[in-house]
XYZ file of C-alpha atoms in Angstrom:
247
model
C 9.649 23.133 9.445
C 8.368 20.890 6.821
C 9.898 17.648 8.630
C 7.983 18.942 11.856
C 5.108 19.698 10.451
C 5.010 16.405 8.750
C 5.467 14.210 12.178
C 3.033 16.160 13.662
C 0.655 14.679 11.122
C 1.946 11.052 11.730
C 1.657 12.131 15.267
C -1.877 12.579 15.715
C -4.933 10.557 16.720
C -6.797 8.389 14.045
C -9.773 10.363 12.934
C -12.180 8.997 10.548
C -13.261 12.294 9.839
C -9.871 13.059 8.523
C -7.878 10.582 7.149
C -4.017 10.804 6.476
C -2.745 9.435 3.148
C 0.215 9.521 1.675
C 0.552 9.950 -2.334
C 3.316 9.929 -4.764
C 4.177 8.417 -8.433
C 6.981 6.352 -10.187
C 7.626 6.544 -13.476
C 7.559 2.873 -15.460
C 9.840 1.939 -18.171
C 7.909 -0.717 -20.106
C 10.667 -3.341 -21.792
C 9.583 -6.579 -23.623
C 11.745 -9.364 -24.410
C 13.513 -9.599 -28.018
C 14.117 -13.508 -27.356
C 12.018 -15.677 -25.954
C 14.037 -16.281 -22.439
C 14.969 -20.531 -21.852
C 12.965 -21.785 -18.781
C 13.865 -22.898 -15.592
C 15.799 -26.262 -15.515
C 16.860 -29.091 -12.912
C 19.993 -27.324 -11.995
C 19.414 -24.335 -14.392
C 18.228 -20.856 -13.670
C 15.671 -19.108 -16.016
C 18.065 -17.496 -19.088
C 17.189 -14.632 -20.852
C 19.194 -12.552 -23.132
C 20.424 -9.148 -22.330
C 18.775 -7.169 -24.917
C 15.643 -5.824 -24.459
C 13.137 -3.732 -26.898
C 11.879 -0.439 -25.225
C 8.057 -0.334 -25.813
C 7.753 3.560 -24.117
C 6.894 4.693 -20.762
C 3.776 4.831 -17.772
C 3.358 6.189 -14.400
C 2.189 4.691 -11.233
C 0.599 6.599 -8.862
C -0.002 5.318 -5.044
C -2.692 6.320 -2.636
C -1.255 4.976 0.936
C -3.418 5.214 4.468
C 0.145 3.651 6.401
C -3.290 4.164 9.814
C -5.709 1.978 8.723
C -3.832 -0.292 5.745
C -5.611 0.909 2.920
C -3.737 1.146 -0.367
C -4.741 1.895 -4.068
C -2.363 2.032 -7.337
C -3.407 3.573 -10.609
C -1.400 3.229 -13.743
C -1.933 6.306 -16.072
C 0.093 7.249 -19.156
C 1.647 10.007 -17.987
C 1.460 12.239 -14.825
C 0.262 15.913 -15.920
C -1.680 17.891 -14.121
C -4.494 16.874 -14.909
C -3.986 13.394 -14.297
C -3.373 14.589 -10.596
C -6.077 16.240 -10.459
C -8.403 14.021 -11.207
C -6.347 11.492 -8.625
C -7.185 14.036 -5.947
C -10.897 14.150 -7.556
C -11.210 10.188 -6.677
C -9.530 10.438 -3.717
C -12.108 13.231 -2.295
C -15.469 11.352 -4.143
C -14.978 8.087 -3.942
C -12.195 6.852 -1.397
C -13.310 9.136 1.275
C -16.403 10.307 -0.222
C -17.544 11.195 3.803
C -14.427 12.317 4.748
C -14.786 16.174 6.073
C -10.627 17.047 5.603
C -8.438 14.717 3.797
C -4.947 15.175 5.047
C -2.819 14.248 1.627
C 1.375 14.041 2.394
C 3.031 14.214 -0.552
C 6.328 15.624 -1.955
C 7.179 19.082 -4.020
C 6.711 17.888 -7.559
C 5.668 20.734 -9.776
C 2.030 18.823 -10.627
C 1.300 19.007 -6.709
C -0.727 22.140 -6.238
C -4.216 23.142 -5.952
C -3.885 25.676 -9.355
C -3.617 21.754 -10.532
C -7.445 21.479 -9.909
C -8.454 25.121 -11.234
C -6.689 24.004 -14.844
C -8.614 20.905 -14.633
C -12.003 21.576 -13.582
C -14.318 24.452 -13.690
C -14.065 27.061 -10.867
C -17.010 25.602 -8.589
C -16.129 22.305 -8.947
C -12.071 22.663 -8.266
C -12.953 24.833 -5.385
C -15.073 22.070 -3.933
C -12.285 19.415 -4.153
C -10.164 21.958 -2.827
C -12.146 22.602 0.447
C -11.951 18.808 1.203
C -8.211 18.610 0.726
C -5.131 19.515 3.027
C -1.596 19.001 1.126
C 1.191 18.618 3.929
C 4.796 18.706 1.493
C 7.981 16.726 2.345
C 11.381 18.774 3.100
C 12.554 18.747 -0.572
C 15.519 16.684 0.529
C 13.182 13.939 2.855
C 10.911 12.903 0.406
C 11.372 9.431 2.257
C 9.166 10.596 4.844
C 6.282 10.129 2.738
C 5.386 6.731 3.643
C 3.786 5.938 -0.307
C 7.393 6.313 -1.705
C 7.958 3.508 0.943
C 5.190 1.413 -0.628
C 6.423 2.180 -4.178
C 9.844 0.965 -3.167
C 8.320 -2.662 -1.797
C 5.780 -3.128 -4.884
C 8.606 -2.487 -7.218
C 10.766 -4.547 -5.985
C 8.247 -7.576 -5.093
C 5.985 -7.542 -8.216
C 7.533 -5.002 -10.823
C 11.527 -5.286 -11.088
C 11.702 -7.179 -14.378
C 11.034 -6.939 -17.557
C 6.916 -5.973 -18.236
C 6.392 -4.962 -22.049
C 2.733 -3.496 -21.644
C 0.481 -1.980 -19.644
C -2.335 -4.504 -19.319
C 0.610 -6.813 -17.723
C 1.432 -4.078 -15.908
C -1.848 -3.571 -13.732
C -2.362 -7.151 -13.429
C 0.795 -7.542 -11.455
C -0.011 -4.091 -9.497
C -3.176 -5.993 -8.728
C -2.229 -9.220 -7.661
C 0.471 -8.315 -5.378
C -1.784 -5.732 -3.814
C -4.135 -8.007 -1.427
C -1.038 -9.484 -0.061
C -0.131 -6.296 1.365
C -2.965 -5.660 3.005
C -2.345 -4.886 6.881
C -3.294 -7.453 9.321
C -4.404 -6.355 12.794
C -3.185 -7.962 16.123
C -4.731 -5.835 18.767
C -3.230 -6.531 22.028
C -4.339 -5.864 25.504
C -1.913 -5.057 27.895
C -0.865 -8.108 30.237
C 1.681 -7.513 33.024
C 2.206 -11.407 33.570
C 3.313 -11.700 29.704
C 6.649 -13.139 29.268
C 9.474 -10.761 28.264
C 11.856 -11.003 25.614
C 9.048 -13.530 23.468
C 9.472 -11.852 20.548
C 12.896 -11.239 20.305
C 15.121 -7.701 21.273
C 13.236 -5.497 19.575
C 10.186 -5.829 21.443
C 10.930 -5.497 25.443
C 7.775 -6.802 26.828
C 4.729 -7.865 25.237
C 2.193 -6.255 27.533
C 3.427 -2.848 26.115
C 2.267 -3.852 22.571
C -0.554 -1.733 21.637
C -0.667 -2.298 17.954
C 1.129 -5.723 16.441
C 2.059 -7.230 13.298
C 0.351 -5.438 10.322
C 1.929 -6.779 7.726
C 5.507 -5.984 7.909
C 4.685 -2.972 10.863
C 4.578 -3.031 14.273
C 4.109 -0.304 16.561
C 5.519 -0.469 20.190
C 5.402 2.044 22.459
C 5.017 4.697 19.672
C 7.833 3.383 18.004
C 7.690 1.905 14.298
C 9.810 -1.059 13.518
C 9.865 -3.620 10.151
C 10.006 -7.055 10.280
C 10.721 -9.587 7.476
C 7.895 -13.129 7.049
C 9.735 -15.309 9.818
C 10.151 -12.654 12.597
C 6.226 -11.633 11.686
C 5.145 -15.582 12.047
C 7.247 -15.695 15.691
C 5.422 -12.287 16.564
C 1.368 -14.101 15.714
C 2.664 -16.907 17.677
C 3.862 -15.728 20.412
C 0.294 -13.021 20.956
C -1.747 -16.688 20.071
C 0.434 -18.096 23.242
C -0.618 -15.664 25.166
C -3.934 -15.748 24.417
C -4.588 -11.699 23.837
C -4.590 -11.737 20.379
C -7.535 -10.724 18.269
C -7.752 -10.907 14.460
């Protein structure tokens, strides 16, 4: 029922009111370099040597609106209860500080209850956060449903899958490859005289394009479907063609 229950969520009408964001954390081994690696040559890849010195462990968490585009990471030393809790706190105050439900999709770890809040705050004040909050939980074996384990997946393996030896280095590469993820929107009006087949197979007919080409997603006909840099370019040129396209 969980899987149901969390497509019903995907499912439903954008509402301002109630926003639906995905959450979840990675764990971060920080490793520096014990040799100062040999630089890219003529010819020459960059060389460095395969030992590495440990220098200890952080965790990432990652807000994730996959509706609207909207994406935050925070790097925190470990991932407690607390430190959840006061995630949710900043989610409810100041992401979506006039948001009347939040609707938060997130997986079964341990930290990811509402007793999180109680050990963390006073009474009043967890109770308050509470109200504003709706957890909707993963099947225990489709955690990839949860859209932010999607985004952790991308970040790691655009900005993060080397070797990083602190934390300060850390956030400045969560933070620069951040704004290039941000969603672009192509809203498209429906055209009945637009070409076919523009796009390529996986789009039948342009006219049926509601929502196009944020970022990497495009939505046709209710479906989802991913597309690498090229196939996004040939999508923005082919709505500018046809003259329907609005930034």
């Amino acid at each position: 029922w969980r899987m149901e229950d969390v497509l019903d969520i995907y499912a439903q009408e954008e509402n301002p009111k109630r926003p639906r964001v995905c959450f979840d954390e990675m764990p971060y081994q920080l490793v520096a370099e014990k040799r100062e690696p040999l630089p890219l040559e003529i010819g020459k890849p960059l060389r460095y040597d395969y030992e590495y010195r440990r220098m200890g462990t952080c965790n990432i968490f990652q807000f994730f609106n996959p509706f609207t585009g909207w994406r935050n990471m925070k790097v925190t030393d470990q991932r407690t209860k607390q430190d959840f809790a006061y995630c949710m706190k900043e989610l409810a105050d100041e992401f979506y500080p006039d948001a009347e439900k939040i609707i938060v999709i997130l997986d079964n770890l341990n930290t990811h209850t509402y007793a999180s809040l109680y050990e963390t705050f006073e009474p009043e004040e967890a109770r308050r956060i509470a109200r504003k909050i709706e957890f909707h939980f993963t099947p225990k074996h489709g955690s990839w449903l949860n859209m932010a384990e999607i985004e952790l997946n991308v970040v790691n393996s655009q900005c993060l899958d080397r070797r990083i030896g602190d934390r300060k280095t850390l956030e400045a590469e969560i933070a620069a490859g951040g704004p290039k993820r941000k969603l672009t929107m192509f809203v498209v009006e429906p055209d009945p005289e637009a070409p076919a087949d523009v796009i390529g197979d996986e789009v039948e007919h342009l006219g049926d394009l509601r929502l196009a080409a944020r970022d990497d997603l495009l939505v046709h006909r209710g479906h989802v479907g991913r597309f690498g840099e090229r196939r996004r370019v040939e999508i923005a040129r082919a709505l500018a063609e046809i003259g329907r396209a609005h930034v």
